[in-house]
């Protein structure tokens, strides 16, 4: 019997480019996931071509971001950034560009399609039918889950997205879940066939994110050596819950006014999603709470600078209302900084409660203030958690993610073609 190989993957990321800076707009953990896993797949001999919507006139048709990894810019709608709510109207144009690219090559250029987020899944669905290759899909976030866990001032996801996700779940040959909990949600909320769901944990770049001197990091960032630093990293929107941290900090200062001399609350990221309608949300809330003097609002940072922020912090705070995984938590722990996170979704996997950080039930600022204040007053416990954080994060390298993805691709191909498939090594 002829043995096939996984040689080239068409990765589809319609609504956000892997070239975008994570932390603002629609760029976040998904961007990091696509880039890092693609680079490691290339190390395994699997070429990755990433299709994304062109958002500037001067972007080249194809950009190589690493050996074996390229980004293909597809013209679909105006070049400027579009709201995700407007992107369904560009699905046909984007699909046309994807199909035209494949048509310029000999048949069989791609072995597998891997789509990310439901809009890309719609494109992957039709490309799969045209090319006769399997579709592997990663949700990253799910409308039904988000709508069950909405922040008080957030908007529910529309029914059109729910329907679109259900369609992708029905047609995908394999569904990649970040955690076992997400796999259960796919089965229970979307009726996914458990046999088609594979759990693949995301990873962390252990070369960039690793422990180093806290004092040196604080010096580079302009933070006092004796400060107590609480850090939020991520897109500024209600889903991520940065307001919970600010309100908790205000409660801590009421309880311990002397802490004001040393406390720094740093928020690294930019507005996104429903947060775009209130771009000054954190600045306004800081003034309203009377803590503007201790809050530092920092724009999205490249990875090497972000690693310094993690190292400079005493604790990284992740108060999200929902997370499919929580790469921020993993990055922080890899740098040796414990995490206090909401006990939701993938954060229950990304943070090992009581070992690499602490999980908090609910989003009551009073509860968060008590947990954070107690932790800042217990340096020995912080040190123990810091050691546990590094050890926990070490198990989540991107190479393991890529190897598992390659196995999922091979399984999808074998099922479709009924022939054994080799994973490159």
Coordinates of C-alpha atoms in Angstrom, one line a residue, residues 102-392:
X102 CA -4.1 26.8 -5.2
X103 CA -5.2 26.7 -8.9
X104 CA -1.9 28.2 -10.0
X105 CA -0.1 25.0 -8.9
X106 CA -0.3 21.4 -9.9
X107 CA -3.1 19.5 -8.2
X108 CA -2.4 18.2 -4.7
X109 CA -0.3 21.1 -3.4
X110 CA -1.9 20.9 0.1
X111 CA -2.3 17.8 2.2
X112 CA -4.3 19.4 4.9
X113 CA -6.2 22.6 5.7
X114 CA -6.0 23.9 9.2
X115 CA -8.4 26.7 9.9
X116 CA -8.4 29.0 13.0
X117 CA -11.6 30.6 14.3
X118 CA -15.0 30.1 12.8
X119 CA -14.7 32.6 9.9
X120 CA -11.6 30.7 8.7
X121 CA -13.5 27.5 9.2
X122 CA -16.2 28.6 6.7
X123 CA -13.5 29.2 4.1
X124 CA -11.8 25.9 5.0
X125 CA -15.1 24.0 4.6
X126 CA -15.4 25.0 0.9
X127 CA -11.7 24.7 0.1
X128 CA -11.8 21.1 1.6
X129 CA -14.6 20.2 -0.8
X130 CA -12.8 21.7 -3.8
X131 CA -9.3 20.2 -3.0
X132 CA -10.4 16.8 -1.6
X133 CA -8.2 17.2 1.5
X134 CA -9.2 17.0 5.2
X135 CA -10.1 20.0 7.3
X136 CA -8.6 20.4 10.7
X137 CA -10.2 23.2 12.7
X138 CA -9.3 25.0 16.0
X139 CA -12.0 27.2 17.5
X140 CA -9.8 29.2 19.9
X141 CA -13.0 30.7 21.3
X142 CA -16.6 29.5 21.1
X143 CA -19.7 31.7 21.0
X144 CA -21.8 29.4 23.2
X145 CA -19.2 29.4 25.9
X146 CA -18.6 33.1 25.7
X147 CA -22.4 33.8 26.0
X148 CA -22.6 31.6 29.1
X149 CA -19.8 33.6 30.8
X150 CA -20.3 37.2 29.7
X151 CA -18.9 40.1 31.6
X152 CA -21.6 42.4 33.0
X153 CA -21.0 45.1 30.3
X154 CA -20.1 42.8 27.4
X155 CA -22.3 42.0 24.4
X156 CA -23.3 38.4 23.5
X157 CA -22.1 36.8 20.4
X158 CA -24.6 36.9 17.5
X159 CA -26.6 33.9 16.3
X160 CA -24.9 34.0 13.0
X161 CA -21.6 33.1 14.6
X162 CA -23.3 30.3 16.6
X163 CA -24.7 28.8 13.4
X164 CA -21.4 29.2 11.6
X165 CA -19.5 27.4 14.4
X166 CA -22.1 24.6 14.3
X167 CA -21.6 24.2 10.6
X168 CA -17.8 24.0 10.9
X169 CA -18.1 21.4 13.7
X170 CA -20.3 19.3 11.5
X171 CA -17.9 19.3 8.5
X172 CA -14.4 19.3 10.0
X173 CA -12.5 16.0 9.8
X174 CA -10.7 16.9 13.1
X175 CA -11.4 19.4 15.8
X176 CA -8.4 20.6 17.8
X177 CA -9.2 21.5 21.4
X178 CA -6.7 23.3 23.6
X179 CA -7.7 21.3 26.8
X180 CA -9.8 18.4 27.8
X181 CA -12.4 20.8 29.2
X182 CA -12.7 22.5 25.7
X183 CA -13.1 19.1 24.2
X184 CA -16.0 18.4 26.5
X185 CA -17.6 21.7 25.5
X186 CA -17.3 20.9 21.8
X187 CA -19.1 17.6 22.5
X188 CA -21.7 18.8 24.9
X189 CA -22.5 22.3 23.5
X190 CA -22.0 21.6 19.7
X191 CA -22.7 17.9 19.4
X192 CA -19.2 17.1 18.1
X193 CA -18.3 13.5 17.5
X194 CA -15.8 12.7 20.3
X195 CA -13.8 10.5 17.8
X196 CA -13.0 13.6 15.8
X197 CA -11.9 15.8 18.7
X198 CA -8.2 15.9 19.6
X199 CA -6.7 17.6 22.6
X200 CA -3.5 19.6 21.8
X201 CA -2.2 21.9 24.5
X202 CA -0.7 25.2 23.2
X203 CA 2.9 25.9 24.2
X204 CA 5.2 28.6 25.2
X205 CA 8.5 29.8 23.8
X206 CA 10.9 28.6 26.5
X207 CA 13.8 30.4 24.9
X208 CA 12.3 33.9 25.1
X209 CA 10.3 33.4 28.3
X210 CA 12.6 32.2 31.0
X211 CA 13.7 33.4 34.4
X212 CA 16.1 36.3 34.7
X213 CA 16.9 39.1 37.1
X214 CA 13.9 40.9 38.5
X215 CA 16.0 43.9 39.4
X216 CA 17.5 44.2 36.0
X217 CA 14.0 44.0 34.4
X218 CA 12.6 46.6 36.7
X219 CA 15.6 48.9 35.9
X220 CA 15.0 48.6 32.1
X221 CA 11.3 49.3 32.6
X222 CA 11.7 52.2 35.0
X223 CA 10.2 50.5 38.0
X224 CA 11.5 51.1 41.5
X225 CA 13.4 48.1 43.0
X226 CA 11.2 48.0 46.1
X227 CA 7.9 48.2 44.2
X228 CA 5.2 45.6 44.4
X229 CA 4.0 44.9 40.9
X230 CA 0.7 43.4 39.8
X231 CA 0.7 42.8 36.1
X232 CA -2.1 42.4 33.5
X233 CA -1.2 41.4 29.9
X234 CA -3.7 41.1 27.1
X235 CA -6.3 42.8 25.0
X236 CA -8.3 45.4 26.9
X237 CA -11.9 44.3 26.7
X238 CA -14.6 43.2 29.2
X239 CA -13.9 39.5 28.4
X240 CA -10.4 39.8 29.8
X241 CA -11.5 41.4 33.0
X242 CA -8.8 44.1 33.5
X243 CA -11.4 46.1 35.5
X244 CA -11.4 43.3 38.1
X245 CA -7.7 43.9 38.8
X246 CA -8.1 47.7 39.1
X247 CA -11.0 47.4 41.4
X248 CA -9.2 44.9 43.5
X249 CA -6.1 47.2 43.7
X250 CA -8.4 50.0 44.9
X251 CA -9.8 47.7 47.7
X252 CA -6.2 46.8 48.7
X253 CA -5.3 50.4 49.2
X254 CA -8.4 51.1 51.3
X255 CA -7.4 48.2 53.6
X256 CA -3.7 49.1 53.6
X257 CA -3.1 52.8 52.7
X258 CA 0.7 52.4 53.2
X259 CA 0.8 50.1 50.2
X260 CA 0.3 53.0 47.9
X261 CA 3.9 54.0 48.2
X262 CA 5.1 50.8 46.6
X263 CA 2.2 49.3 44.6
X264 CA 2.3 49.4 40.8
X265 CA -0.5 48.0 38.6
X266 CA 0.8 47.6 35.1
X267 CA -1.5 46.8 32.2
X268 CA 0.2 45.9 29.0
X269 CA -2.1 45.8 25.9
X270 CA -4.5 47.7 23.7
X271 CA -8.3 47.9 23.2
X272 CA -10.0 45.1 21.4
X273 CA -13.5 43.7 20.7
X274 CA -16.2 45.6 22.5
X275 CA -13.4 47.5 24.3
X276 CA -12.8 49.5 21.0
X277 CA -15.9 51.5 21.8
X278 CA -14.2 52.7 25.0
X279 CA -10.5 52.9 24.3
X280 CA -9.8 55.0 27.4
X281 CA -11.7 52.5 29.6
X282 CA -8.8 51.7 32.0
X283 CA -7.6 55.3 32.2
X284 CA -11.1 56.5 33.1
X285 CA -11.6 53.7 35.6
X286 CA -8.3 54.4 37.3
X287 CA -9.3 58.0 37.8
X288 CA -12.7 57.1 39.0
X289 CA -11.2 54.7 41.6
X290 CA -8.6 57.2 42.7
X291 CA -5.6 55.0 41.7
X292 CA -4.4 56.7 38.5
X293 CA -1.1 57.4 40.3
X294 CA -0.2 53.7 40.7
X295 CA -1.5 52.5 37.3
X296 CA 0.8 52.2 34.3
X297 CA -0.9 51.7 30.9
X298 CA 1.6 50.2 28.4
X299 CA 1.0 49.6 24.7
X300 CA 1.4 46.0 23.4
X301 CA 5.0 44.9 23.6
X302 CA 7.2 42.6 21.5
X303 CA 8.0 39.3 23.2
X304 CA 11.5 40.2 24.5
X305 CA 10.0 43.3 26.3
X306 CA 7.0 41.4 27.4
X307 CA 9.3 38.9 29.1
X308 CA 10.8 41.8 31.1
X309 CA 7.4 42.8 32.3
X310 CA 6.7 39.2 33.5
X311 CA 10.1 39.1 35.3
X312 CA 9.5 42.5 36.9
X313 CA 6.1 41.5 38.3
X314 CA 5.5 39.9 41.7
X315 CA 2.3 38.4 40.3
X316 CA 0.6 38.2 36.9
X317 CA -3.2 38.6 37.2
X318 CA -5.5 36.9 34.7
X319 CA -9.1 37.7 35.7
X320 CA -10.7 36.6 32.3
X321 CA -14.3 35.6 32.2
X322 CA -13.4 32.9 29.8
X323 CA -10.2 31.6 28.2
X324 CA -9.8 28.7 25.9
X325 CA -6.3 28.3 27.3
X326 CA -4.4 31.4 28.5
X327 CA -1.0 31.8 26.9
X328 CA -0.3 34.8 29.1
X329 CA -0.4 32.6 32.2
X330 CA 2.0 30.2 30.7
X331 CA 4.4 32.9 29.5
X332 CA 4.5 34.5 33.0
X333 CA 5.1 31.2 34.7
X334 CA 7.9 30.3 32.3
X335 CA 9.6 33.6 33.4
X336 CA 9.3 32.5 37.1
X337 CA 6.3 34.8 38.0
X338 CA 3.3 33.1 39.7
X339 CA -0.2 33.7 38.3
X340 CA -3.4 34.5 40.0
X341 CA -6.1 33.6 37.5
X342 CA -9.9 33.1 37.3
X343 CA -10.9 29.5 37.6
X344 CA -12.4 29.3 34.2
X345 CA -11.8 27.3 30.9
X346 CA -8.3 26.6 29.9
X347 CA -6.8 28.6 32.8
X348 CA -7.5 25.5 35.0
X349 CA -4.9 23.7 32.8
X350 CA -2.5 26.6 32.2
X351 CA -2.2 27.3 36.0
X352 CA -1.6 24.5 38.5
X353 CA -3.6 25.7 41.5
X354 CA -1.5 26.0 44.6
X355 CA 1.7 25.0 42.8
X356 CA 2.4 27.5 40.0
X357 CA -0.2 30.1 41.1
X358 CA -3.7 30.4 42.5
X359 CA -7.1 30.1 40.9
X360 CA -9.9 32.4 42.1
X361 CA -13.6 31.5 41.8
X362 CA -15.8 34.3 40.5
X363 CA -14.9 38.0 39.7
X364 CA -15.7 39.8 42.9
X365 CA -13.0 42.5 43.4
X366 CA -13.1 41.9 47.1
X367 CA -12.2 38.3 46.8
X368 CA -9.4 39.1 44.4
X369 CA -8.1 41.9 46.7
X370 CA -7.9 39.4 49.6
X371 CA -6.0 36.8 47.6
X372 CA -3.5 39.3 46.1
X373 CA -2.9 41.2 49.3
X374 CA -2.2 38.1 51.2
X375 CA 0.2 36.8 48.5
X376 CA 2.1 40.1 48.5
X377 CA 2.6 39.8 52.3
X378 CA 3.9 36.2 52.0
X379 CA 7.3 36.3 50.3
X380 CA 8.1 32.7 51.1
X381 CA 4.9 31.5 49.5
X382 CA 5.6 33.6 46.4
X383 CA 9.0 32.1 46.1
X384 CA 7.6 28.6 46.3
X385 CA 5.0 29.4 43.7
X386 CA 7.7 30.9 41.5
X387 CA 9.7 27.6 41.5
X388 CA 6.5 25.7 40.8
X389 CA 5.6 28.1 38.0
X390 CA 8.9 27.4 36.1
X391 CA 8.5 23.7 36.5
X392 CA 4.9 23.7 35.4

